[in-house]
XYZ file of C-alpha atoms in Angstrom:
571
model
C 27.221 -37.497 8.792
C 28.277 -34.233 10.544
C 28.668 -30.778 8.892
C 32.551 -31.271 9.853
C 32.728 -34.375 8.262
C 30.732 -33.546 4.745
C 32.687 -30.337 5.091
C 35.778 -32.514 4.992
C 34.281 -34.760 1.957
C 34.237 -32.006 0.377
C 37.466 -30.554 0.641
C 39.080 -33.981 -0.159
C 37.205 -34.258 -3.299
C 39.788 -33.970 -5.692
C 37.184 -33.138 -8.933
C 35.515 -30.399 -6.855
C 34.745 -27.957 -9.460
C 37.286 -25.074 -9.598
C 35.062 -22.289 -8.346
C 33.740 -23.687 -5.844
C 36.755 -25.316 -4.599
C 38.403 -22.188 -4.116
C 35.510 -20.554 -2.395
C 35.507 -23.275 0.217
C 39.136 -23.099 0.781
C 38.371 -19.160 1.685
C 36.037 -20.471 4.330
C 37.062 -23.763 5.667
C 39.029 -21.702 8.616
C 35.257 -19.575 9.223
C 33.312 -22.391 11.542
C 30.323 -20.057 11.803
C 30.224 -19.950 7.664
C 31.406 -23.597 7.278
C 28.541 -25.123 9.834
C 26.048 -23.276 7.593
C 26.980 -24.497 4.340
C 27.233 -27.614 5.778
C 24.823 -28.285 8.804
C 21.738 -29.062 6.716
C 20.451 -30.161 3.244
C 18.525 -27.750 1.462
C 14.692 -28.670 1.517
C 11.323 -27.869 -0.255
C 9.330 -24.813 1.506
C 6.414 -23.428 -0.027
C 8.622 -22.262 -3.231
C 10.867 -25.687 -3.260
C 14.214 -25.228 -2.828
C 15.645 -22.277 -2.544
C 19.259 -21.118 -1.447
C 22.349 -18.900 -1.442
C 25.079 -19.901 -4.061
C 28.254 -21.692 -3.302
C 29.716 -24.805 -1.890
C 27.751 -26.724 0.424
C 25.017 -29.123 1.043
C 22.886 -26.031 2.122
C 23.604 -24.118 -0.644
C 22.755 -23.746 -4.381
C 25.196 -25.317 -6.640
C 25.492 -27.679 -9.462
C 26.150 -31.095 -6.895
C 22.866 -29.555 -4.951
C 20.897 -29.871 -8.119
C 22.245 -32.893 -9.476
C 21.102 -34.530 -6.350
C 17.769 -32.928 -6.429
C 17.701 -34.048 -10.246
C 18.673 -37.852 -9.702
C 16.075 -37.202 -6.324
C 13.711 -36.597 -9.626
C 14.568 -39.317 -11.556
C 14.023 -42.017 -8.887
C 10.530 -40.017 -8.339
C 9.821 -40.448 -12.028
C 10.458 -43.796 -11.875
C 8.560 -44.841 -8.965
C 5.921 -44.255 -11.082
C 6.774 -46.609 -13.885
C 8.008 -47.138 -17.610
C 5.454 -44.957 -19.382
C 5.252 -42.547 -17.159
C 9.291 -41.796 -17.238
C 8.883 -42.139 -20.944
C 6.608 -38.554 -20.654
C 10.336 -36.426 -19.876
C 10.607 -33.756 -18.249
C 10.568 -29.994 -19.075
C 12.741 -27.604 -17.664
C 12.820 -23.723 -17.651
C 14.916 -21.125 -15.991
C 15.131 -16.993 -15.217
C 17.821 -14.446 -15.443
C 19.918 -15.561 -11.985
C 23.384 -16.420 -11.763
C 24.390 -20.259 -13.087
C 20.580 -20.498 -14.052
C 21.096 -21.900 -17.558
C 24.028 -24.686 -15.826
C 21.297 -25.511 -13.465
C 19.067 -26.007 -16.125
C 21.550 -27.993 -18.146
C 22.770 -30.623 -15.207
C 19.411 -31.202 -14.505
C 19.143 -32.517 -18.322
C 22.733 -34.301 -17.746
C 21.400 -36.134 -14.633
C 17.705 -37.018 -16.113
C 19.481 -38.404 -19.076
C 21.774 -40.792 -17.597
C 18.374 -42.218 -16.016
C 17.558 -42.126 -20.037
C 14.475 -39.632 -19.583
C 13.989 -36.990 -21.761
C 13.926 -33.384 -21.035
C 12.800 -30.193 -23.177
C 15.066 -26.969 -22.322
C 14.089 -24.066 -23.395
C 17.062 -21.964 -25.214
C 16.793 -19.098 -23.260
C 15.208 -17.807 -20.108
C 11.289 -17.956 -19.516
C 8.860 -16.999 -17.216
C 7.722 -19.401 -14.405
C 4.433 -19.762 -15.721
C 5.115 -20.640 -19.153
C 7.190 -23.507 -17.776
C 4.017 -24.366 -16.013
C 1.738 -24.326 -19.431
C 5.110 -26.344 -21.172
C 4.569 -29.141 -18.825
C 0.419 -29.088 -19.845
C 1.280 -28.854 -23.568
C 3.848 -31.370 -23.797
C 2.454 -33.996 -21.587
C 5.732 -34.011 -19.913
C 5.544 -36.268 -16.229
C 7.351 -33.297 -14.641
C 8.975 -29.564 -15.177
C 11.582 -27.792 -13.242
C 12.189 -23.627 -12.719
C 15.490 -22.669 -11.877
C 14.548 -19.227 -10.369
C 14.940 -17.662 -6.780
C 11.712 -15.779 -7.554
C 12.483 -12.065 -6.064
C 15.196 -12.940 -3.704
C 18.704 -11.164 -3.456
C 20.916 -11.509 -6.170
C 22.862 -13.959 -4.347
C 20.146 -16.850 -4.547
C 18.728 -19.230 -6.348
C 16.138 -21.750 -6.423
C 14.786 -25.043 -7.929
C 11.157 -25.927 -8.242
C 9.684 -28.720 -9.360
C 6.251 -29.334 -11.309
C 4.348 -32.592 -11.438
C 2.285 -33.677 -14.524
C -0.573 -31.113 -13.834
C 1.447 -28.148 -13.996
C 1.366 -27.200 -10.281
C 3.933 -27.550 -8.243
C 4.461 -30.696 -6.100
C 1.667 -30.665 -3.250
C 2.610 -32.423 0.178
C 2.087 -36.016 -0.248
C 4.101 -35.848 -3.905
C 6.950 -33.358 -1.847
C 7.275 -35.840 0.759
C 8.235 -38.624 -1.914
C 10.291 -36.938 -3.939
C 12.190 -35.548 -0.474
C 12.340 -39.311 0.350
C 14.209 -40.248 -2.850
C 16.498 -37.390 -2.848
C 17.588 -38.248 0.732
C 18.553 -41.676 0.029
C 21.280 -40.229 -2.159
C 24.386 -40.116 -0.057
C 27.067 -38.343 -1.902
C 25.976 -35.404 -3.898
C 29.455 -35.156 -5.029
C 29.498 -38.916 -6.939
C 26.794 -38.412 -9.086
C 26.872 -39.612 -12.849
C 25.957 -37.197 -15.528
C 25.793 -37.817 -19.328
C 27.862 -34.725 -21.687
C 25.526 -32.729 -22.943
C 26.514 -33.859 -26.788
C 25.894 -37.150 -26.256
C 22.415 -35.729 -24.596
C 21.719 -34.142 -27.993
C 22.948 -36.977 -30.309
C 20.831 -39.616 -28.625
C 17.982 -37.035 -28.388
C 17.851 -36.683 -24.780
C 18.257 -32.968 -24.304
C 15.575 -31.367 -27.186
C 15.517 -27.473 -27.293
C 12.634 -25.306 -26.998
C 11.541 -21.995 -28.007
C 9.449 -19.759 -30.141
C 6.574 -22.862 -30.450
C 5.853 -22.690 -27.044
C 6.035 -19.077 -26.992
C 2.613 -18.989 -29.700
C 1.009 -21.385 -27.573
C 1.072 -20.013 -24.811
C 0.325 -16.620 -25.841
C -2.709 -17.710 -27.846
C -4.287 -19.096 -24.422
C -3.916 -15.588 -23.622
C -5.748 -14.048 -25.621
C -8.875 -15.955 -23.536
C -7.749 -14.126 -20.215
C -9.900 -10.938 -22.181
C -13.913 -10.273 -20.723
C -14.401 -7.053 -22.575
C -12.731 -6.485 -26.226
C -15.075 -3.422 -26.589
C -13.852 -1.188 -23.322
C -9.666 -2.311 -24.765
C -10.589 -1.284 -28.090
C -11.793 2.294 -26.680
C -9.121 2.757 -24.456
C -6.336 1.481 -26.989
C -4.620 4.406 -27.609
C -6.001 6.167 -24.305
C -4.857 4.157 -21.423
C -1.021 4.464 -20.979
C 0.779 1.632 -19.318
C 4.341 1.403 -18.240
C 5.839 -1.825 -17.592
C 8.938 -3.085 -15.929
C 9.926 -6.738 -16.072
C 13.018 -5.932 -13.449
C 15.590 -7.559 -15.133
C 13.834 -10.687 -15.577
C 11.828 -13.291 -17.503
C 8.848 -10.816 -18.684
C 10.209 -8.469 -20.711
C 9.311 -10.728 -24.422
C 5.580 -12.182 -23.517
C 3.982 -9.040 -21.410
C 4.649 -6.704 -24.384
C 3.519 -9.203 -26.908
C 0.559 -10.293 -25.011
C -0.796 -6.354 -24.461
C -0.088 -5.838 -27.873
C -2.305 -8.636 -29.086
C -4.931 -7.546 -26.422
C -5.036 -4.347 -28.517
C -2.631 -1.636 -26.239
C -1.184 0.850 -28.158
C 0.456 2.647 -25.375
C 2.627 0.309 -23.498
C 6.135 2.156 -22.502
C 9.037 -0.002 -21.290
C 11.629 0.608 -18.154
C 14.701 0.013 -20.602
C 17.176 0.139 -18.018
C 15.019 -2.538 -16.690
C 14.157 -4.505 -19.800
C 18.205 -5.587 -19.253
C 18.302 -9.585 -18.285
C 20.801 -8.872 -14.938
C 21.742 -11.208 -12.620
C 22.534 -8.370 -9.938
C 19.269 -6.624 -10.457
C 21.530 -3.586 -10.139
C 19.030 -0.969 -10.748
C 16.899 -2.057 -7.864
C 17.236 -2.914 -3.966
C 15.933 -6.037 -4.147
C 13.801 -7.276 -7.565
C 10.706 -7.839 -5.724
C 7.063 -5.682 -7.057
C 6.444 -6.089 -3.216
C 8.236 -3.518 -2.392
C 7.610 -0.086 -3.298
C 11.273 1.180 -4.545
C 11.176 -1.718 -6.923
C 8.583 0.853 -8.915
C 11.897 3.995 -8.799
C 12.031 3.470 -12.139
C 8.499 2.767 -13.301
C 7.599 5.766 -11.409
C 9.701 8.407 -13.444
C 8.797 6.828 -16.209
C 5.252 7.098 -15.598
C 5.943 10.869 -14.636
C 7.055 11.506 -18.014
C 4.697 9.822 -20.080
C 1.375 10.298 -18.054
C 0.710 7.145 -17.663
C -2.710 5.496 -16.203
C -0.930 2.469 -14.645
C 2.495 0.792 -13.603
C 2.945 -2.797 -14.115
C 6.115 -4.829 -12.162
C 6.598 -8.441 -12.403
C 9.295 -10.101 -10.273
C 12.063 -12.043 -12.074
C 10.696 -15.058 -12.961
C 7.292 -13.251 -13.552
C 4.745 -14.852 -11.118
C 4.061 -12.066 -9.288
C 2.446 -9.214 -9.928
C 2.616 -5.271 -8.624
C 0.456 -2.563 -9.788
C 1.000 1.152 -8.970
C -1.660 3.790 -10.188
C -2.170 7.511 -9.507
C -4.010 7.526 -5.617
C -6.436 10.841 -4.556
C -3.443 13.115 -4.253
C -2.631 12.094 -7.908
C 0.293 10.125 -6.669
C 1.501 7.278 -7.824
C 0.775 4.372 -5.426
C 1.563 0.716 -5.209
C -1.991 -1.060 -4.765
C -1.351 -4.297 -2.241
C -1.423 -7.779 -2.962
C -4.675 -7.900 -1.182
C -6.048 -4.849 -3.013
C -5.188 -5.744 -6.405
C -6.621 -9.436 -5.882
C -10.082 -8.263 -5.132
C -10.164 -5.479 -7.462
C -9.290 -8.226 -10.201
C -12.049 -10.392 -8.667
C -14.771 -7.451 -8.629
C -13.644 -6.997 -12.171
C -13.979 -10.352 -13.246
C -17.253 -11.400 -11.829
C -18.609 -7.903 -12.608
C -17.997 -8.739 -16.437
C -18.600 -12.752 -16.835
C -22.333 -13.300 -18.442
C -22.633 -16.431 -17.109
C -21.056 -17.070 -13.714
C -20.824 -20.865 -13.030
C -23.523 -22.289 -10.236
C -20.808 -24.430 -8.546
C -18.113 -21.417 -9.361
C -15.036 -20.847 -6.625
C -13.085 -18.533 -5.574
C -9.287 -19.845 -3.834
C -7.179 -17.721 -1.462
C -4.301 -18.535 0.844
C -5.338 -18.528 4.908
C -3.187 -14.948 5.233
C -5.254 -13.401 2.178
C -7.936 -10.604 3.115
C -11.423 -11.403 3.973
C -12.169 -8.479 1.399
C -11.741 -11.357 -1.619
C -14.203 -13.654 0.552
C -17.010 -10.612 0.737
C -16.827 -9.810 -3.193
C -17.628 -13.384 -3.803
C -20.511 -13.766 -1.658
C -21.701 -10.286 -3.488
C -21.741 -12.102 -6.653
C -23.074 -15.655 -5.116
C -20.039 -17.621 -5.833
C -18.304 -19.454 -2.949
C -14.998 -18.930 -1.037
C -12.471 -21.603 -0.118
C -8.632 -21.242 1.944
C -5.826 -22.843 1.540
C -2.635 -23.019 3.037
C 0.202 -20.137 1.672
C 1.887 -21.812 -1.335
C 0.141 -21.657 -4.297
C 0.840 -25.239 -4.965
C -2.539 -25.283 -2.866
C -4.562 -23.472 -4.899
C -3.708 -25.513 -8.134
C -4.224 -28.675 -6.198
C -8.013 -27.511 -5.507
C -8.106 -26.702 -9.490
C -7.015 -30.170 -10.533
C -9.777 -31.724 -7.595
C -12.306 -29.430 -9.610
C -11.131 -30.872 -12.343
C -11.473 -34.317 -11.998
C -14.728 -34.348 -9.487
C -16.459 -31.204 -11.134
C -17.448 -30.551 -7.572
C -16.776 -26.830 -8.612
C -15.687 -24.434 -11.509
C -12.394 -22.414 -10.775
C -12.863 -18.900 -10.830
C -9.953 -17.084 -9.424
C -7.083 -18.102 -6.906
C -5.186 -15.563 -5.257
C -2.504 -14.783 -2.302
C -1.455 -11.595 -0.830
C 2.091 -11.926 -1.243
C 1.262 -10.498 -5.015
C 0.499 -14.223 -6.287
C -2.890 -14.089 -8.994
C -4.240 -16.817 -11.683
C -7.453 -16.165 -13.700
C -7.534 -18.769 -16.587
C -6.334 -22.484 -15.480
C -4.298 -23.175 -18.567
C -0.895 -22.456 -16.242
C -1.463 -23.684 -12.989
C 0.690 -21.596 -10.716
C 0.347 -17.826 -10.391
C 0.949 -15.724 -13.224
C 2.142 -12.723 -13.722
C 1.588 -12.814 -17.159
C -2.284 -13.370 -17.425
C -2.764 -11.000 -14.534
C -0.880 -8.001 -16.146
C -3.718 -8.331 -18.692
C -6.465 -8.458 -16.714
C -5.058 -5.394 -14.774
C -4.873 -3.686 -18.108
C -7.983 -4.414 -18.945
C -9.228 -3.612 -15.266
C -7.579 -0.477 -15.444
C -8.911 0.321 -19.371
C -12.665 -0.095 -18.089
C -12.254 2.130 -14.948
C -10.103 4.491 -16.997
C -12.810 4.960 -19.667
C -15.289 5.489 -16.576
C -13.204 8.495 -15.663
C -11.785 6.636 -12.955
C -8.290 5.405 -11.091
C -8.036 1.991 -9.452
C -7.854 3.405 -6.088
C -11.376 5.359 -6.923
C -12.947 1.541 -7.950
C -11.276 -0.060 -4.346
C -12.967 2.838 -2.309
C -16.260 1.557 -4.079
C -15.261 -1.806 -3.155
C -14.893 -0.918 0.891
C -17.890 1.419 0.340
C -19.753 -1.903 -0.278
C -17.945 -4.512 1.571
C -16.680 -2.760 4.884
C -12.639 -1.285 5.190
C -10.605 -4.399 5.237
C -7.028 -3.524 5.703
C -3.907 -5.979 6.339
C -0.209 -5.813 6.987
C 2.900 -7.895 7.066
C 5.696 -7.436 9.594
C 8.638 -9.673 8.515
C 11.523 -10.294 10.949
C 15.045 -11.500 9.306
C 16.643 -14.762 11.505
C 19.285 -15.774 9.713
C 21.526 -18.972 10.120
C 21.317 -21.667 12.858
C 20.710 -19.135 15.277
C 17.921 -17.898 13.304
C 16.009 -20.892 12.929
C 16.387 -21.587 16.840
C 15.102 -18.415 17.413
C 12.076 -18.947 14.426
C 11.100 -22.235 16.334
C 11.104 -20.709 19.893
C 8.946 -17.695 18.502
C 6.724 -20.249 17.531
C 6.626 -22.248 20.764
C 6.009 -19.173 22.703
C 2.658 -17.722 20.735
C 1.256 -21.180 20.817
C 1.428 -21.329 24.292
C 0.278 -18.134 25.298
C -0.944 -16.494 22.069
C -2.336 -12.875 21.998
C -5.700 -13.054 23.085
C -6.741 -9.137 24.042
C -5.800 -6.172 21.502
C -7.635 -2.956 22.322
C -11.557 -3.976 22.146
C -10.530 -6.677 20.283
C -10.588 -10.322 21.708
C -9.342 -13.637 20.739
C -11.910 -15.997 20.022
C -10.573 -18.970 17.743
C -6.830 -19.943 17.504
C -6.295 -22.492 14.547
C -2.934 -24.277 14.649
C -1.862 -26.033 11.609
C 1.021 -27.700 12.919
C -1.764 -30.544 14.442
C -4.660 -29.096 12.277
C -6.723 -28.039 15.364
C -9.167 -25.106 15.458
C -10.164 -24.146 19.070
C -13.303 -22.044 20.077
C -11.696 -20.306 23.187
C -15.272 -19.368 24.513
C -16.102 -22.890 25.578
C -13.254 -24.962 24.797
C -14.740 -26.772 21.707
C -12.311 -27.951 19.443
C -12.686 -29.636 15.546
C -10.246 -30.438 12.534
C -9.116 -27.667 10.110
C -9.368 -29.807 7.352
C -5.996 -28.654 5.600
C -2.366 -29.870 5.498
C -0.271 -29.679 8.652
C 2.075 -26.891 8.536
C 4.170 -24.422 10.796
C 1.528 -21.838 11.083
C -0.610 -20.484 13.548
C -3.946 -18.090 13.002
C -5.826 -16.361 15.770
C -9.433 -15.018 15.090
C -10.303 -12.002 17.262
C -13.421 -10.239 17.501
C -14.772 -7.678 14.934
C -13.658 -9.881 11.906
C -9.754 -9.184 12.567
C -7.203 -11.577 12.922
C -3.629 -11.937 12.628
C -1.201 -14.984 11.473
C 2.507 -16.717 12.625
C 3.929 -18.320 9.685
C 8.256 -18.544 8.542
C 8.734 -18.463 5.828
C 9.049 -20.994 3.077
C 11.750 -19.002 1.188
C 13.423 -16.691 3.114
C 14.919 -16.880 7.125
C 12.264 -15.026 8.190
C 9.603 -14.921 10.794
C 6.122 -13.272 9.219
C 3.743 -12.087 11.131
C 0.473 -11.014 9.119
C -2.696 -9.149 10.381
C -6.181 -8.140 9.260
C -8.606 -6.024 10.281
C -12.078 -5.105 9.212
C -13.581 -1.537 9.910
C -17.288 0.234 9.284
C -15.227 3.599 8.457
C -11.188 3.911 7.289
C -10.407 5.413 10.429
C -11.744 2.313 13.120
C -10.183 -0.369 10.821
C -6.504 2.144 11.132
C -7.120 2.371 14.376
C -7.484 -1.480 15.089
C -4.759 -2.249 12.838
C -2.078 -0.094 14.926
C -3.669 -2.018 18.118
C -3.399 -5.129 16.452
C 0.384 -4.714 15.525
C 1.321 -3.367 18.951
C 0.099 -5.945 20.903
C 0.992 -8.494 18.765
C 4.751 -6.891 17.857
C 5.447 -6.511 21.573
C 5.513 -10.175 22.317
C 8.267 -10.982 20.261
C-alpha cells in the first residue's frame, strides 16, 4: 500500500484514538510531513525500534507497538506451547507514553493468552535484561529511546538469554510483524480482565534485591572501597531517568559514603529539561554534575543516560579540570583495572569490543595474555558471543565494551550496563584515588605502555526521505572510491560488511570477515589507524569514526587531524 493510501486508512478510521487523530488532521494538508509518517514501517536497527511520537506507520505510537507486540506473539509462538507458556517481561524508562507502551504490549500478548510481568514503575534497561534471566521469561521488552530527544521513543525486544534479538532471531520476528496488515485492527484484551485472569502480574521491589545482590559480585577489591569510603567523593546524575533508585543503593552497599546527587536531575522528566539532549556522550549533559562537583570537591562524576545503559565519567584532568573521559578511554581504563586486580585470570578468558572501538582495549588484553575478539556495533553482538561461551566453553567472558559509552563486566545482565559499570568506575576511581592519583593520571600510564591511541566521531544529521537517499549515496560513493592516502598514511585493507569481504589492497587478495552483513564499511591504513562508515541504527545520521595510533601525543594529534580532513572532505 502507498503512504497516501495508509495515510488515508488512517484518517477514515473512525476509532483513531483522540490524540492522535487530531494531530494527523493538523498534518494531512503537509505532504512532506504526511509521506514521512507514512512512507515506511518502523524497523529494528542496532537499538530495535526506535521513532518520533505521533500518528503514523513510521512513528511511535500505541497501533506501532501493538503491531510490534502481536509481531511478538506470533514469534513466541513459532516456537511452541511451552515456550509461549515462559511470558514475557516488560520494562520501561521515564519517556513520554512509556508506561501505555508498556501496558498495550501486555493487552496484545494477552489476547494471544501469554503472560507478561510489568514492572510498576520505570526501570533501568539492564534490570529488564537480568528480569528476563531470573524469571525464565521466553522474551522481555524496553520501552526506552535510550538518549534520544525528548520527542522519541523506542521498543526493544529481548530473547530468552537476556540479549537483545541477534540477526537471524530479528529477521523472524521482522517477518511476523510484517505479515500484519492493519496496525489499526488489532485486538487487545482490557487490562482488568488481564489482571483477573492473571495475565498482566506486577513487578517490583523483588526484582530490585535480586538484582542488586548480583551486584555486589561486580567488586575486585573490598579493601581499597573500604579505605576510600569516606574519602573518594562521587557525584552522580541519573538525567532524569531510570538510575536514580539502584546506582545510589548499589554504591551504598559497595561501601560509599560520599555519593552526592544532581537533584534537579534525580527528577523522572520526560523533556529532560535541564539538559540539551540526555545523552553522557555529550559533554553539557555533565552542566550540572560539574557545579556540583565544584562545590563538593568531588573525585569523580558519574552520568547514565535515561534508561541507564550507558555510562559517562568526568574526573579532574592535569589542569585540575573537570573532564569527560571517552567511551574508548573509560573502557580500557575499566579493563586495565579489572585484569590488573583478578587473581586468577581465565586461560581461555576474552575480551569483546564493537569493530569502531579503539585498538587501545585490544593492546591491554594482550598485556595481560587474554585474547581480543570484534563484533559488529550493537551490543546485541557482544551478548551473542557470551551465550556461544556459554554453551561451547570455547572461552570465559571477561569484558565487552563499545565506544559509544556501552560497558558490561559481570554476565548476569546481558546488555550493557550502566549500573555495574558505575561501580566498577567507583571502585576504579577509589584505587587510583588512594594512590594519589586521577583517572586521567592512570590513562597516561596506559598510553605510556601501550602507544597514544586516540579516536573521534564525526556524525552528520540526514533527516527524512531525503536523508536516507543521501545516507545510501554517501555510502555508494566511499565504497567505490574510498580514501586510500591521508598524510603518510595509506590504505591498506578495506573491509565491507555489506558482502562480508576484507580486501588486501597491496595485492588484491581478498577473504571472508567472518561477521554479520551490515551497512558498514572499515578502511585499515598504515601506522595502525583506520577510520569507519556506518548510519546509524538509531538516529538519521551518517557516522563517520576514526582511529589513530601514535609513539608520542603529538604524531597520533597530528594524524588524527589528517585523518579527519581527508576523510571529511569527501563527503
Amino acid at each position: 500500500m502507498t503512504w497516501r493510501k495508509l495515510a488515508n486508512q488512517w484518517l477514515a478510521f473512525d476509532q483513531l484514538e483522540a490524540s492522535l487523530k487530531s494531530e494527523l488532521e493538523q498534518i494531512q494538508t503537509n505532504e512532506k510531513a504526511l509521506e514521512d509518517a507514512f512512507h515506511q514501517p518502523l524497523t529494528f536497527g542496532t537499538g530495535g525500534m526506535r521513532g518520533i511520537l505521533g500518528p503514523g506507520t513510521n512513528r511511535m505510537n500505541i497501533y506501532t507497538v501493538r503491531k510490534a507486540a502481536k509481531g511478538l506473539a506470533r514469534y513466541l509462538e513459532s516456537f511452541g506451547q511451552t515456550f509461549k507458556e515462559r511470558g514475557v517481561v516488560v520494562a520501561y524508562d521515564s519517556r513520554h507514553m512509556s508506561k501505555e507502551f508498556a501496558v498495550e504490549t501486555a493487552r496484545v500478548l494477552g489476547k494471544h493468552g501469554i503472560k507478561t510481568y510489568v514492572f510498576t514503575s520505570l526501570r533501568p534497561t539492564p534490570e529488564l535484561s537480568f528480569a528476563v534471566r531470573y524469571l525464565k521469561t521466553a522474551a522481555g521488552v524496553m520501552i526506552t529511546a535510550s538518549h534520544n530527544p525528548p520527542e522519541y521513543n523506542g521498543y526493544k525486544v529481548y530473547n530468552e538469554t537476556g540479549g537483545q534479538l541477534p540477526p537471524e532471531q530479528a529477521d523472524l520476528m521482522i517477518e511476523k510483524v510484517n505479515e500484519i496488515e492493519n496496525e489499526l485492527t488489532i485486538e487487545v484484551m482490557e487490562q482488568e480482565t488481564l489482571e483477573e485472569q492473571g495475565l498482566l502480574q506486577w513487578i517490583d521491589e523483588d526484582l530490585d534485591q535480586a538484582y542488586l545482590a548480583e551486584l555486589k559480585s561486580i567488586s575486585l577489591n573490598t579493601d581499597v572501597i573500604s579505605n576510600q569510603a569516606d574519602e573518594l567523593n562521587i557525584v552522580f546524575t541519573p538525567l532524569h531517568g531510570t538510575a536514580g533508585e539502584l546506582v545510589p543503593q548499589g554504591l551504598k552497599q559497595l561501601g560509599f559514603n560520599q555519593v552526592h546527587l544532581v537533584e534537579e536531575q534525580m527528577v523522572t522528566d520526560p523533556e529532560f529539561s535541564t539538559v540539551q539532549s540526555p545523552n553522557p556522550e555529550e559533554h553539557q549533559a555533565f552542566e550540572y554534575a560539574i557545579g556540583l562537583g565544584e562545590e563538593v570537591g568531588a573525585d569523580i562524576l558519574i552520568a547514565t543516560d535515561p534508561d541507564a545503559d550507558r555510562l559517562g565519567v568526568a574526573a579532574k584532568n592535569e589542569a585540575g579540570k573537570y573532564q569527560v573521559l571517552t567511551g574508548n578511554q573509560l573502557g580500557a581504563l575499566m579493563l586495565d583495572y579489572i585484569l590488573a586486580n583478578t587473581k586468577e585470570i581465565p586461560s581461555k578468558g576474552m575480551m569483546i569490543k564493537t569493530i569502531v572501538t579503539s585498538e587501545l582495549g585490544r593492546a591491554v588484553a594482550e598485556h595481560y595474555g587474554i585474547q581480543s575478539m570484534d563484533v559488529l556495533t550493537g551490543f546485541k553482538f557482544i551478548s551473542e558471543k557470551i551465550e556461544e561461551f556459554e554453551q561451547t566453553g570455547s572461552h570465559t567472558f571477561i569484558f565487552g565494551y563499545e565506544e559509544s559509552y556501552g560497558y558490561l563486566i559481570n554476565d548476569f545482565s546481558r546488555d550493557k550496563d550502566a549500573i555495574q559499570s558505575t561501580m566498577m568506575a567507583c571502585e576504579m576511581a577509589a584505587f587510583y584515588n588512594n594512590k594519589g592519583m586521577t583517572l586521567f593520571d592512570a590513562l597516561d600510564e596506559l598510553y605510556e605502555r601501550h602507544g597514544y591511541h586516540i579516536e573521534d566521531l564525526h556524525s552528520v544529521k540526514m533527516e527524512g526521505i531525503d536523508g536516507a537517499k543521501e545516507i545510501a549515496n554517501l555510502m555508494e560513493s566511499f565504497r567505490e572510491n574510498p580514501v586510500k592516502v591521508a598524510g603518510n598514511m595509506k590504505a591498506e585493507i578495506v573491509e565491507d560488511y555489506s558482502i562480508g569481504k576484507r580486501t588486501y589492497l597491496a595485492d588484491g587478495r581478498e577473504e571472508v570477515t567472518n561477521l554479520p552483513k551490515a551497512n558498514v564499511l572499515k578502511v585499515k591504513m598504515s601506522d595502525d589507524c583506520w577510520y569507519c562508515l556506518r548510519p546509524s541504527g538509531t538516529e538519521p545520521k551518517m557516522k563517520f569514526y576514526f582511529g589513530v595510533q601514535g609513539e608520542t601525543r603529538e604524531e597520533a594529534d597530528r594524524r588524527l587531524e589528517q585523518l579527519k580532513t581527508a576523510i571529511l572532505e569527501n563527503i
